[in-house]
Coordinates of C-alpha atoms and ligand atoms in Angstrom, one line a residue:
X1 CA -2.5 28.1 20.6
X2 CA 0.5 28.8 18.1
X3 CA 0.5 27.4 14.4
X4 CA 2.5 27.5 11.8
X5 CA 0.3 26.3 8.9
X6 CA -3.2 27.1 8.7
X7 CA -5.5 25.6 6.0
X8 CA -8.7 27.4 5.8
X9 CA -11.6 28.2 2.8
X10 CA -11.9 24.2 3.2
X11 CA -15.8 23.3 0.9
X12 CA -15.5 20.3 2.9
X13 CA -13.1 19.0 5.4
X14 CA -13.4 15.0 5.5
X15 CA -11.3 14.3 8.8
X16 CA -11.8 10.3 8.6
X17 CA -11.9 10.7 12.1
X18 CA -14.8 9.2 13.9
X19 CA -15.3 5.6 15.0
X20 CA -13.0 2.7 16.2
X21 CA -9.8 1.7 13.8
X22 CA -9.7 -0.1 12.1
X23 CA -13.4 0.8 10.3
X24 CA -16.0 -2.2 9.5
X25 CA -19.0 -2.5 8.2
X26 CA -21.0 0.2 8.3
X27 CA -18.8 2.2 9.8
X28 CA -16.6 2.5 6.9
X29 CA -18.9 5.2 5.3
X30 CA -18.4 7.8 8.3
X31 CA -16.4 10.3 7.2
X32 CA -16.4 12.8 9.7
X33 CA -17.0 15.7 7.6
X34 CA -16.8 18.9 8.7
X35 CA -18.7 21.7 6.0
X36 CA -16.7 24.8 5.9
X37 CA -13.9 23.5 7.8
X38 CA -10.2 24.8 8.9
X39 CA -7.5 23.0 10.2
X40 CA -4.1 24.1 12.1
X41 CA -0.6 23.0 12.6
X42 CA 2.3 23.1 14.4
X43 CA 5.7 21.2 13.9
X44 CA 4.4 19.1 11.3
X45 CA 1.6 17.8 13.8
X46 CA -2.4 18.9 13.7
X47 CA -3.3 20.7 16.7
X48 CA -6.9 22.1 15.8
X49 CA -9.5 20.8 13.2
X50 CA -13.1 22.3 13.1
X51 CA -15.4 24.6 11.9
X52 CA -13.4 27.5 10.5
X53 CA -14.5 30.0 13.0
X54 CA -13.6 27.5 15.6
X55 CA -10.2 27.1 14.3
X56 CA -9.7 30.7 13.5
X57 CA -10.4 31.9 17.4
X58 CA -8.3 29.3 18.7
X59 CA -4.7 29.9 17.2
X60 CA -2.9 32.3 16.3
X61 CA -0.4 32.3 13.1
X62 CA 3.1 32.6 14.2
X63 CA 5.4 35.0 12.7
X64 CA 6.5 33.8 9.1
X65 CA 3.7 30.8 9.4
X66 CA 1.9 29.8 6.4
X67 CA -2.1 30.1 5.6
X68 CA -3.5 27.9 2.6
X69 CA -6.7 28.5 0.9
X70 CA -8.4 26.1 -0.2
X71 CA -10.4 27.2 -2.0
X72 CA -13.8 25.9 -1.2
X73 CA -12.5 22.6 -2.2
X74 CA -12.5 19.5 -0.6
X75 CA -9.8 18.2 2.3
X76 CA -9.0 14.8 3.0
X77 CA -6.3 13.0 4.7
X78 CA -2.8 12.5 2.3
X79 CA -3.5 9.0 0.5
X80 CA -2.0 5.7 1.9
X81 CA -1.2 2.9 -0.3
X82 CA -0.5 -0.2 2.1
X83 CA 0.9 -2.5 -0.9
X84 CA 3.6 -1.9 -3.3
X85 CA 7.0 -3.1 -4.8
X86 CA 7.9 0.6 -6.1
X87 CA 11.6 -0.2 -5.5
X88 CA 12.8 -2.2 -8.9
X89 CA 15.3 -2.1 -11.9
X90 CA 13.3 -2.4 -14.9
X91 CA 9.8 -2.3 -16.4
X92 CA 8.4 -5.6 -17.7
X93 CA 6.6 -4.1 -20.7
X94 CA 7.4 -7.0 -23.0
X95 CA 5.7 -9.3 -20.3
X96 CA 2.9 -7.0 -20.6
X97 CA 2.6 -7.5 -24.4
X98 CA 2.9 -11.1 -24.1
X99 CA -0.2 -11.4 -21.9
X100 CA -2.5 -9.0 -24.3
X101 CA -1.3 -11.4 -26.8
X102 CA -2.5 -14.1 -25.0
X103 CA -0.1 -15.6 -22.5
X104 CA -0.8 -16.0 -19.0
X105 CA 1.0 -14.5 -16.0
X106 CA 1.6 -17.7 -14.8
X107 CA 2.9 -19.0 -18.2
X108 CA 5.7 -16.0 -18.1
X109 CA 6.4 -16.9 -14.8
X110 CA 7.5 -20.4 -15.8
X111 CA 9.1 -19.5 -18.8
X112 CA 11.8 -17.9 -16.2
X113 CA 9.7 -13.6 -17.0
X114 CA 7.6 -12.8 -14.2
X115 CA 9.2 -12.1 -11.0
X116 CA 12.6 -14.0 -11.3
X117 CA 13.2 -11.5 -14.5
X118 CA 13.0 -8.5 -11.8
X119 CA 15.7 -10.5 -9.6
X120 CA 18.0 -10.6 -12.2
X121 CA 17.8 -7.2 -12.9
X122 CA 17.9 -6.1 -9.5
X123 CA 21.4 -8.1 -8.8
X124 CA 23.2 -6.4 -11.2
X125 CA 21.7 -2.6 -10.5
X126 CA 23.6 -1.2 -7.8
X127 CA 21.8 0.4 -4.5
X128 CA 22.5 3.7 -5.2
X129 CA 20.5 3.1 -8.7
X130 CA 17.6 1.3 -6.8
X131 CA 17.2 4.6 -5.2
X132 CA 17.5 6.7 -8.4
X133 CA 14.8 4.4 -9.5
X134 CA 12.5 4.3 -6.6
X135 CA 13.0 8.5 -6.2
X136 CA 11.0 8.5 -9.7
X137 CA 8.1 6.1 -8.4
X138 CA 7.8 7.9 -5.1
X139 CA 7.5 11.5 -7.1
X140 CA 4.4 10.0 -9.2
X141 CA 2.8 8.6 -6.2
X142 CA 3.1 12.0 -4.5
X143 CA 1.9 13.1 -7.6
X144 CA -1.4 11.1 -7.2
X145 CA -1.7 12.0 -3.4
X146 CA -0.1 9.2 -1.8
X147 CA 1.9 10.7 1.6
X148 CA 2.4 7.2 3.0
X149 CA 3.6 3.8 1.0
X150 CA 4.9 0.6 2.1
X151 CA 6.9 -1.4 0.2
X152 CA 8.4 -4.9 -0.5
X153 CA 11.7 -6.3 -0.8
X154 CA 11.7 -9.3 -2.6
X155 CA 13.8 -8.8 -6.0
X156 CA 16.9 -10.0 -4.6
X157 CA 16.1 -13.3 -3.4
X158 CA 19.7 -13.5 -1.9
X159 CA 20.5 -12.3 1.5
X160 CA 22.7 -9.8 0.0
X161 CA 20.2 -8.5 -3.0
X162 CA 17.4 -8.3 0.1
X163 CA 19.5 -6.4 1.9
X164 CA 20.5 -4.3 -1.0
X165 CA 16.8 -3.2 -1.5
X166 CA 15.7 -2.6 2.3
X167 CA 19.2 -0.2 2.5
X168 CA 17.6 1.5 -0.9
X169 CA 14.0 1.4 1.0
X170 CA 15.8 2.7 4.0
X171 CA 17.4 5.6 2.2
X172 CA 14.6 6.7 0.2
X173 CA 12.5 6.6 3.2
X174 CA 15.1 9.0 4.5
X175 CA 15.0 11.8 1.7
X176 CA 11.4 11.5 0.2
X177 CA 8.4 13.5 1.2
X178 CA 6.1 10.2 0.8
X179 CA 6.7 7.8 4.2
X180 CA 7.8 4.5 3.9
X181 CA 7.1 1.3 5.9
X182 CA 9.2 -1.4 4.7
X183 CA 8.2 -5.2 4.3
X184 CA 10.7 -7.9 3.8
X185 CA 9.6 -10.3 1.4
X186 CA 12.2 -13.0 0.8
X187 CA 9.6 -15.1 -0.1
X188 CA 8.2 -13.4 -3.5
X189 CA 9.3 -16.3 -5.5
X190 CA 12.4 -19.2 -5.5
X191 CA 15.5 -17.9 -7.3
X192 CA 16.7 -20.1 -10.1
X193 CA 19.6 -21.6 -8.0
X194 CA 16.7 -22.6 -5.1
X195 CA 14.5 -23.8 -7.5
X196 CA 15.3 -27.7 -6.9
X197 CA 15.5 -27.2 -3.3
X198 CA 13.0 -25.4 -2.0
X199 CA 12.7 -26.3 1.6
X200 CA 16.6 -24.9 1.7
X201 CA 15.6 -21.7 0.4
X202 CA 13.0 -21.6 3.1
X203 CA 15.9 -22.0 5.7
X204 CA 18.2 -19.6 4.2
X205 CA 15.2 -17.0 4.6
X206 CA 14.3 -18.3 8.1
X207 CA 18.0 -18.7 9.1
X208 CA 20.1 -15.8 7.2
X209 CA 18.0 -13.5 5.7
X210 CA 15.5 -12.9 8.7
X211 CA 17.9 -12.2 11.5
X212 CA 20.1 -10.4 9.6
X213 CA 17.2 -8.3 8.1
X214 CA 16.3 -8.0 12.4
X215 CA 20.1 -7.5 13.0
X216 CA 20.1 -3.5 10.8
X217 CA 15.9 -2.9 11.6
X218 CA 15.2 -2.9 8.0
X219 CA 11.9 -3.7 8.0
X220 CA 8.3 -3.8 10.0
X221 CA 7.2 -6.8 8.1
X222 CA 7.8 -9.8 7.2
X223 CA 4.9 -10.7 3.9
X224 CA 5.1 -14.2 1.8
X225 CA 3.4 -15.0 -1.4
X226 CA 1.4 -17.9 -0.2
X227 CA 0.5 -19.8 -3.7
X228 CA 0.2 -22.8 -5.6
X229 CA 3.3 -23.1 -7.2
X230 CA 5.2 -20.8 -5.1
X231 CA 5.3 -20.4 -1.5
X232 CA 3.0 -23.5 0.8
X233 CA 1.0 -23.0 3.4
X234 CA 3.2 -24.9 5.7
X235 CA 6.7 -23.1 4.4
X236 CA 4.8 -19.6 4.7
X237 CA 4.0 -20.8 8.4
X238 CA 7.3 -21.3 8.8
X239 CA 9.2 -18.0 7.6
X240 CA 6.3 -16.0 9.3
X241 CA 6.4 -17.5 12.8
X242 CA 10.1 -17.0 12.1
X243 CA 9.5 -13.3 11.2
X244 CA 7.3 -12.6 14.4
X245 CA 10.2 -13.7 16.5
X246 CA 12.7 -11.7 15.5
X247 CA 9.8 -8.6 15.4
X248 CA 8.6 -8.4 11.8
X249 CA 4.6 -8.8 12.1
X250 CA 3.1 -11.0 9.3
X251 CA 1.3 -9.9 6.3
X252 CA 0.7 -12.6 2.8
X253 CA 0.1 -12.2 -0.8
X254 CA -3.2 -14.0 -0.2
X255 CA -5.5 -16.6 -2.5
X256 CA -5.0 -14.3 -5.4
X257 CA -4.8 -17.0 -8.4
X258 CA -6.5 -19.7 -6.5
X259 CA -8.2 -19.8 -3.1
X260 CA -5.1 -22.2 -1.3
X261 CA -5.9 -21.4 2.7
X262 CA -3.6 -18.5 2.9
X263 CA -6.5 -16.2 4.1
X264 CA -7.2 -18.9 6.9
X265 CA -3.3 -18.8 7.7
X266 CA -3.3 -15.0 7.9
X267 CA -6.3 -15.4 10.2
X268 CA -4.2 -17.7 12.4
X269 CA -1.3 -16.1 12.7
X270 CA -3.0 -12.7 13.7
X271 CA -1.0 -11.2 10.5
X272 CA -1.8 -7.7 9.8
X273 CA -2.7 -8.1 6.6
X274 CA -3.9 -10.5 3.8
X275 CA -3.6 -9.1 0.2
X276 CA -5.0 -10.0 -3.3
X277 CA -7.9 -12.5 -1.5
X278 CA -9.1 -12.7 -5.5
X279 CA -10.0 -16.4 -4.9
X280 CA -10.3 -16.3 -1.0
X281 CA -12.9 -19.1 -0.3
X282 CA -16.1 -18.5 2.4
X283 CA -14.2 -20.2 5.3
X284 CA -11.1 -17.2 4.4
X285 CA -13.9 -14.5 4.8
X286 CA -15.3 -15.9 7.9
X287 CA -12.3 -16.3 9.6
X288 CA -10.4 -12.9 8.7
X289 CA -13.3 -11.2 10.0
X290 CA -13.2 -13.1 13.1
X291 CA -9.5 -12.7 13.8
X292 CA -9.6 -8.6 12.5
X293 CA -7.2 -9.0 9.6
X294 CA -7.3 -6.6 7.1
X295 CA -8.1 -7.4 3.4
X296 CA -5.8 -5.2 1.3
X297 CA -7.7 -5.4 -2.2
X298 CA -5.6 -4.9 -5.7
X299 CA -8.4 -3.8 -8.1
X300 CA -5.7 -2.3 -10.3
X301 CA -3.6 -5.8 -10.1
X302 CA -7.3 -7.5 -11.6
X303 CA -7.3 -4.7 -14.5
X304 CA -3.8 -5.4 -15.4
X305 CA -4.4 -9.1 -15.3
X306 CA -7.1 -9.0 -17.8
X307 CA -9.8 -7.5 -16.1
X308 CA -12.3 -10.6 -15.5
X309 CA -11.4 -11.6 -11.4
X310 CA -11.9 -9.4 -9.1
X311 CA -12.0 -9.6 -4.9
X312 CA -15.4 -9.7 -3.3
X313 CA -15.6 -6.6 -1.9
X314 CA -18.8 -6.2 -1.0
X315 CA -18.4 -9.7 0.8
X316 CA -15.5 -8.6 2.8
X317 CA -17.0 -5.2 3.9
X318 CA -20.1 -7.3 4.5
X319 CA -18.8 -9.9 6.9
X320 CA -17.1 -7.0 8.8
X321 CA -13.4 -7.4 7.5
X322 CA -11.3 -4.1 7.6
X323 CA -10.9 -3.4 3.8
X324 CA -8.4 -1.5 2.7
X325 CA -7.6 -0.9 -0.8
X326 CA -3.5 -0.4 -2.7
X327 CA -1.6 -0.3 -6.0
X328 CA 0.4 -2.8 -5.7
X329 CA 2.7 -0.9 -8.0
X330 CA 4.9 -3.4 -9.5
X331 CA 6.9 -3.7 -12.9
X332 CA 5.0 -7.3 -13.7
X333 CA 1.2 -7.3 -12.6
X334 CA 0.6 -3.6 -11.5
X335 CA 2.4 -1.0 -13.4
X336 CA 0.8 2.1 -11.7
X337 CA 1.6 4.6 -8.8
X338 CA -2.1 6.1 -8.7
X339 CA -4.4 5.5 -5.6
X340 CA -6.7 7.4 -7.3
X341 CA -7.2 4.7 -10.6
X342 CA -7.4 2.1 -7.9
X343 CA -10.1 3.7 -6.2
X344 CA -12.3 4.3 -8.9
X345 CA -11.6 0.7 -10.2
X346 CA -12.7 -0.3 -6.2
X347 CA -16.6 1.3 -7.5
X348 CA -16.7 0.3 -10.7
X349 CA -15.4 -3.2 -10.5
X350 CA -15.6 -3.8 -6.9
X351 CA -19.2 -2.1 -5.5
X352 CA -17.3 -0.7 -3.1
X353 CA -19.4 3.2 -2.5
X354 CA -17.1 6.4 -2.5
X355 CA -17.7 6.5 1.0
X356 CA -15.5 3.1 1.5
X357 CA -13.3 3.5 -0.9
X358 CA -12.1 6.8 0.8
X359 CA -12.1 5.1 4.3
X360 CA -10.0 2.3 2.8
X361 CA -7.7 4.3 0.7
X362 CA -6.8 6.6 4.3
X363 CA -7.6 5.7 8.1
X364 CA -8.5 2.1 7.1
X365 CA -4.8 2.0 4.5
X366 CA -2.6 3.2 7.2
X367 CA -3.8 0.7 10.0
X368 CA -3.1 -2.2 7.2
X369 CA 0.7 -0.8 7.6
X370 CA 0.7 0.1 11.2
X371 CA 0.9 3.9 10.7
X372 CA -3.0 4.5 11.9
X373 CA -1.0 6.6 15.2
X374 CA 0.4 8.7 12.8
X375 CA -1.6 9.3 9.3
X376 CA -5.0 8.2 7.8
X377 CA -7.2 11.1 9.7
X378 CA -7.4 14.6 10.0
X379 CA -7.1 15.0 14.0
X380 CA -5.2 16.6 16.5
X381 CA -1.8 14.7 17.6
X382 CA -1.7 13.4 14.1
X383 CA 0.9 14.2 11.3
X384 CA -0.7 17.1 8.9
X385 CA -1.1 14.9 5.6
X386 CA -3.4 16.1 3.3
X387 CA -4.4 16.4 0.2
X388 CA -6.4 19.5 -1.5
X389 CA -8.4 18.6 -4.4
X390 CA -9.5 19.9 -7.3
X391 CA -13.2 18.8 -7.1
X392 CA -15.6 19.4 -4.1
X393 CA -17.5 16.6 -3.9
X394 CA -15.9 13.4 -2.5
X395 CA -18.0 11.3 -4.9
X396 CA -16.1 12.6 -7.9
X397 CA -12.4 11.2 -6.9
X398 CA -13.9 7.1 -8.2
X399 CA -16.1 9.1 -10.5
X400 CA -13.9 11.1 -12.6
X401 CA -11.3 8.2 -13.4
X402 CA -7.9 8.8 -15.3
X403 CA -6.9 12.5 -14.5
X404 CA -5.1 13.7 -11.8
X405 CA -7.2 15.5 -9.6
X406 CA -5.1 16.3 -6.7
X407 CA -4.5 20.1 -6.0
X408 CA -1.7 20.4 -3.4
X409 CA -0.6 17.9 -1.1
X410 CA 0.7 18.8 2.3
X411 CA 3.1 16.5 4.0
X412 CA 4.4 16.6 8.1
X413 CA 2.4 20.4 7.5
X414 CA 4.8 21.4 5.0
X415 CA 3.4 21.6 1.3
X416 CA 5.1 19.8 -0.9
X417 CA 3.5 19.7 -4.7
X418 CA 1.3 21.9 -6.5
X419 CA 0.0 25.3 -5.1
X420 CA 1.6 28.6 -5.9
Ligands
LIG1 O1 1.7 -8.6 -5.8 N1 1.8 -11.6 -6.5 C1 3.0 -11.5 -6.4 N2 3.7 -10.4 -6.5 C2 3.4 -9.2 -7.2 C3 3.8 -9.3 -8.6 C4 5.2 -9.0 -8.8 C5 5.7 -9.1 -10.2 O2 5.1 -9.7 -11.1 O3 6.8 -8.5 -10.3 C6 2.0 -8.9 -6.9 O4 1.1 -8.9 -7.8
LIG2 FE1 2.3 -7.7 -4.3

């Protein structure tokens, strides 16, 4: 068998690989290691993983291909973070100082900071500066490991600022390394012009914004922040069913200031996700478990937010909901592109072992945005995203918090940061 890239010298090879997707329960500890491992590829996709002797006999290097040694280190899948809003125009770090002073999120929020200050500034930015902007998050997420992001819309709030940030998601998605999967989110907050008529902002997203959203394929997902104070459980019904029909699948911002029945809803629905699920009530855990929605959990979102509420992890994994773990990475309640600080959060605050939190943070991470056919494990047919680290036991990436301890990072078999 040809190859073009061949990673050998690999301490030990965590492929991610064995069991059904998405992982629960006990079955999010397997992580299909492989000790002295090798893996091969060929046109960006994986065509042999194994033992290195294995891998060695069974292809052969084409002319001019590469060979990366690892090192002895340790190999895992490239890093996917299922839940951010990296596109924006501004930082919020006055907000920030207001809340260590004492204010509450919610009490910015009213006061017209919050979200609705990232709509204004994304309506006067133009497009190509929401990509100049993204570019920069995208590099530090890469950075940090992360080959696959999603992200949100939702700083326009108009049908024409929406659009302006899926065309900058679009683009970006074109020209970076990192892979995007797009989420619409109309429904992050009401503008100040909807404010007093709420149900008609509803029908503007469910009769504007969504088909013409459908109408240019600008996203995969349609995602509402279902909240007392924001967005009802009856309107989030509403723009959701709407979304399915026009083929965005459903994903909510989830009981994460109070526990309101949005985990319920997700469970309903079928959504793909439910994210936050800080307050999410017994009845929410029961049911996402039964309907197989994943949890996407926001440790560093808790940090940020004062550090006192976190989601029940060990509930979730417990009752046999997919967990998956993200960074949320927003200018207001989440200012951070590192998987890594959120997966060492997900131990220290959450209980969740190293074992899960690598199962969440890759094969468990991409089926919460729909790319578990394409990235999340080390296996043949799958894209070559990797990451090689600088440590070689996988306990050390929660343990050793607040450095970067990502080596390379290989991307559609093609390395794309660090190395020499
Ligand atoms: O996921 N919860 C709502 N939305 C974001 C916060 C966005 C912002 O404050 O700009 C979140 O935490
Ligand atoms: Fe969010």
């Amino acid at each position: 068998m040809r190859a073009d890239l061949l990673v050998r010298n690999v301490g030990r090879l965590l492929t991610m690989s064995d069991g059904a997707v998405p992982r629960i329960g006990e079955e999010m500890r397997a992580t299909g290691e492989i000790a002295g491992g090798a893996l091969a590829a060929s046109g960006g996709e994986i065509v042999a993983v194994g033992p290195e002797r294995d891998v060695v006999d069974s292809v052969e290097l084409a002319p001019g291909g590469m060979e990366l040694d690892a090192g002895g280190s340790l190999v895992t899948p490239g890093l996917v973070d299922p839940h951010t809003h990296a596109v924006f125009a501004r930082t919020r770090e006055n907000e920030f100082a207001m809340r260590v002073a004492g204010r509450s999120y919610e009490e910015i929020a009213e006061a017209g900071g919050g979200i609705r200050s990232s709509v204004r500034a994304v309506r006067e930015i133009s497009e190509d500066g929401l990509v100049e902007s993204g570019r920069r998050t995208l590099d530090a997420m890469l950075a940090y490991g992360t080959t696959t992001a999603e992200v949100k819309s939702g700083y326009g709030l108009s049908t024409q600022s929406e659009l302006k940030m899926l065309r900058a998601i679009r683009r970006l998605g074109g020209e970076h390394d990192v892979r995007l999967v797009p989420t619409f989110l109309g429904a992050h907050e009401f503008p100040d012009e909807w404010r007093e008529d709420r149900e008609g902002y509803v029908s503007l997203i469910v009769d504007e914004m969504i088909p013409a959203v459908a109408s240019e394929s600008l996203a995969a997902y349609c995602d509402v922040f279902c909240e007392e104070g924001v967005f009802t459980v009856e309107q989030s019904r509403r723009i959701l069913t709407a979304g399915r029909s026009a083929g965005l699948e459903p994903k909510l911002h989830a009981d994460e200031l109070h526990p309101y029945g949005a985990a319920e809803l997700a469970a309903e629905l079928g959504a793909r996700s439910a994210d936050h699920l800080v307050r999410v009530s017994d009845e929410g855990v029961a049911a996402l478990a039964r309907a197989g929605v994943a949890a996407v959990l926001l440790p560093g979102t808790s940090l940020s937010l004062g550090g006192t509420s976190y989601a029940p992890a060990r509930k979730l994994v417990e009752a046999g909901v997919p967990v998956a773990l993200a960074t949320d990475c927003n200018p207001g309640s989440s200012m951070t592109e590192s998987m890594q600080i959120v997966m060492a959060l997900a131990s220290m605050a959450m209980r969740m072992t190293p074992e899960e939190v690598l199962c969440a943070s890759t094969v468990n991470a991409a089926w919460a945005c729909g790319v578990e056919g394409v990235s999340g494990t080390l296996e043949p047919g799958r894209s070559c995203d990797l990451v090689i680290w600088d440590v070689q036991d996988p306990r050390a990436i929660p343990y050793h918090y607040g450095v970067n301890l990502v080596r390379q990072v290989v991307v559609g078999g093609r390395p794309v940061l660090g190395g020499s």
